[in-house]
Amino acid sequence: MLNRRLARVRAMQQLYALKIAKGANFLLAQDLISDAFAPDLNSMEKQDRTKLAGKAKLAQSLFEDEVKKKDSHPDEVYPPEVRTAVAKAREYYRLKNKKDYEYHSIQTLLDAERTYDIYLYLLNLLVLLQAKSDSVLAKNRALLAIKNTKDLEFLSLKRSVNFDQDPTLINKLYNEAIKNNAHVKEYVEKVNKTLEDDLAIVKYLIKNVLLKHEVSVEFFEKLHLFWSEDKEILRTMLFHSFANFVEDEVVVIEKLDDQWEDTKDFLRTLFKETAVKDEELLEHILPHLKNWDLERIIGTDLILLKMAVAELTTFPSIPVKVTINEIIEIAKNYSSEKSKVFINGLLDSICKDLQQKGLIKKTGRGMIDNR
């Protein structure tokens, strides 16, 4: 269930974080220029503060023009110390951006796999709640099926999933959310419970206790940066594990298999293509903005547009319609109320332009519903 939609969301989140990092790096580079022209308090010579401030302002202006790709009047001659300060700021900015790109490129994959780890945490939490000596859920067959699944123990050990960081969690959650819970009491008092009954109470616990109770929420928010955003994905993953329980009393633990390897390659490539080709992608978007001021466009909207162009022109097996629909769906959940309409209109126009230029080339499945 770690699918391409989750991959797109993680790419967007880390691309946004990279954008913020670049902004911070720009300010640090500007500070570096300021420091280069700061008065030398240890010098015996009189410091011309006005002149130094002027050179700092000039160097900062030149550096900003470079970053924003503006014409910096190349025919003009600037003082050597100004050129040196700009060169040092440029190199500092480049190295900081390179380091941040490498970090966020790795973090994109780690964040996606972290969702899987949380899925394992939640399954283990169900087992531990069932295993309590006084647990009213001790004989629940759905929970026993999880407990008897060897895959869960193996995968949890492999990915270091445990509750060592908060050994009191189980008792606290059981006492506050389950022990006197009306739904649980109703289940316990029921005679001749069916497999459907066992599964129903487990689904109730997943939806209303594990994913909603403040004790559980507090724990997982500390554990996972995107907990609140991933709850629906996690609910789906957990429910999917019990999909065949009523028929065969078996719980299937999802694995990071070959399908995830394909999704991971997609995520890695999408992040790289969007980050590295940032300016090139923007050139495909700018002609379609018309009266829109680039500075006023919401950061996530612009990132999603760049991601869409990157995906449309990089992945021949993904249909155009799928890319557009997925980007719009993400915009609905992660951007402003008007973003859906704004992005939909722009992508329609951008897509036609890219097709006319022969930049969208689809093969196989990618030709399905191709515009």
PDB file of N, CA and C in Angstrom, residues 129-144 178-179 184 187-188:
ATOM      1  N   LEU A 129      -1.739  -5.153  23.323  1.00  0.00           N
ATOM      2  CA  LEU A 129      -2.987  -4.892  24.042  1.00  0.00           C
ATOM      3  C   LEU A 129      -3.736  -6.195  24.295  1.00  0.00           C
ATOM      4  N   GLN A 130      -3.693  -7.093  23.321  1.00  0.00           N
ATOM      5  CA  GLN A 130      -4.353  -8.392  23.470  1.00  0.00           C
ATOM      6  C   GLN A 130      -3.652  -9.257  24.516  1.00  0.00           C
ATOM      7  N   ALA A 131      -2.329  -9.110  24.605  1.00  0.00           N
ATOM      8  CA  ALA A 131      -1.531  -9.990  25.459  1.00  0.00           C
ATOM      9  C   ALA A 131      -1.571  -9.637  26.940  1.00  0.00           C
ATOM     10  N   LYS A 132      -2.154  -8.499  27.284  1.00  0.00           N
ATOM     11  CA  LYS A 132      -2.239  -8.134  28.700  1.00  0.00           C
ATOM     12  C   LYS A 132      -2.982  -9.236  29.477  1.00  0.00           C
ATOM     13  N   SER A 133      -2.472  -9.579  30.647  1.00  0.00           N
ATOM     14  CA  SER A 133      -3.026 -10.699  31.420  1.00  0.00           C
ATOM     15  C   SER A 133      -4.501 -10.515  31.756  1.00  0.00           C
ATOM     16  N   ASP A 134      -4.919  -9.260  31.932  1.00  0.00           N
ATOM     17  CA  ASP A 134      -6.317  -9.018  32.288  1.00  0.00           C
ATOM     18  C   ASP A 134      -7.114  -8.498  31.096  1.00  0.00           C
ATOM     19  N   SER A 135      -6.558  -8.689  29.913  1.00  0.00           N
ATOM     20  CA  SER A 135      -7.190  -8.112  28.732  1.00  0.00           C
ATOM     21  C   SER A 135      -8.528  -8.773  28.411  1.00  0.00           C
ATOM     22  N   VAL A 136      -9.522  -7.941  28.164  1.00  0.00           N
ATOM     23  CA  VAL A 136     -10.837  -8.438  27.763  1.00  0.00           C
ATOM     24  C   VAL A 136     -10.800  -8.894  26.301  1.00  0.00           C
ATOM     25  N   LEU A 137      -9.669  -8.664  25.657  1.00  0.00           N
ATOM     26  CA  LEU A 137      -9.522  -9.032  24.248  1.00  0.00           C
ATOM     27  C   LEU A 137      -8.664 -10.280  24.074  1.00  0.00           C
ATOM     28  N   ALA A 138      -8.350 -10.947  25.182  1.00  0.00           N
ATOM     29  CA  ALA A 138      -7.405 -12.070  25.158  1.00  0.00           C
ATOM     30  C   ALA A 138      -7.788 -13.180  24.185  1.00  0.00           C
ATOM     31  N   LYS A 139      -9.089 -13.400  23.990  1.00  0.00           N
ATOM     32  CA  LYS A 139      -9.514 -14.506  23.130  1.00  0.00           C
ATOM     33  C   LYS A 139      -9.971 -14.053  21.745  1.00  0.00           C
ATOM     34  N   ASN A 140      -9.733 -12.804  21.437  1.00  0.00           N
ATOM     35  CA  ASN A 140     -10.127 -12.307  20.116  1.00  0.00           C
ATOM     36  C   ASN A 140      -9.291 -13.002  19.038  1.00  0.00           C
ATOM     37  N   ARG A 141      -9.957 -13.690  18.126  1.00  0.00           N
ATOM     38  CA  ARG A 141      -9.250 -14.509  17.140  1.00  0.00           C
ATOM     39  C   ARG A 141      -8.513 -13.679  16.086  1.00  0.00           C
ATOM     40  N   ALA A 142      -9.010 -12.488  15.820  1.00  0.00           N
ATOM     41  CA  ALA A 142      -8.310 -11.627  14.861  1.00  0.00           C
ATOM     42  C   ALA A 142      -6.978 -11.163  15.443  1.00  0.00           C
ATOM     43  N   LEU A 143      -6.988 -10.817  16.732  1.00  0.00           N
ATOM     44  CA  LEU A 143      -5.758 -10.390  17.399  1.00  0.00           C
ATOM     45  C   LEU A 143      -4.805 -11.570  17.587  1.00  0.00           C
ATOM     46  N   LEU A 144      -5.355 -12.742  17.880  1.00  0.00           N
ATOM     47  CA  LEU A 144      -4.513 -13.935  18.011  1.00  0.00           C
ATOM     48  C   LEU A 144      -3.861 -14.294  16.675  1.00  0.00           C
ATOM     49  N   ILE A 178      -9.544   1.406  26.543  1.00  0.00           N
ATOM     50  CA  ILE A 178     -10.149   0.104  26.255  1.00  0.00           C
ATOM     51  C   ILE A 178     -10.888  -0.509  27.440  1.00  0.00           C
ATOM     52  N   LYS A 179     -10.291  -0.464  28.597  1.00  0.00           N
ATOM     53  CA  LYS A 179     -10.817  -1.174  29.771  1.00  0.00           C
ATOM     54  C   LYS A 179     -12.284  -0.873  30.052  1.00  0.00           C
ATOM     55  N   VAL A 184     -16.273  -1.935  23.585  1.00  0.00           N
ATOM     56  CA  VAL A 184     -15.525  -3.141  23.954  1.00  0.00           C
ATOM     57  C   VAL A 184     -16.344  -3.983  24.930  1.00  0.00           C
ATOM     58  N   TYR A 187     -18.961  -5.878  23.166  1.00  0.00           N
ATOM     59  CA  TYR A 187     -18.359  -7.017  22.456  1.00  0.00           C
ATOM     60  C   TYR A 187     -18.077  -8.171  23.425  1.00  0.00           C
ATOM     61  N   VAL A 188     -17.503  -7.857  24.574  1.00  0.00           N
ATOM     62  CA  VAL A 188     -17.129  -8.879  25.566  1.00  0.00           C
ATOM     63  C   VAL A 188     -18.358  -9.631  26.077  1.00  0.00           C
TER      64      VAL A 188
END
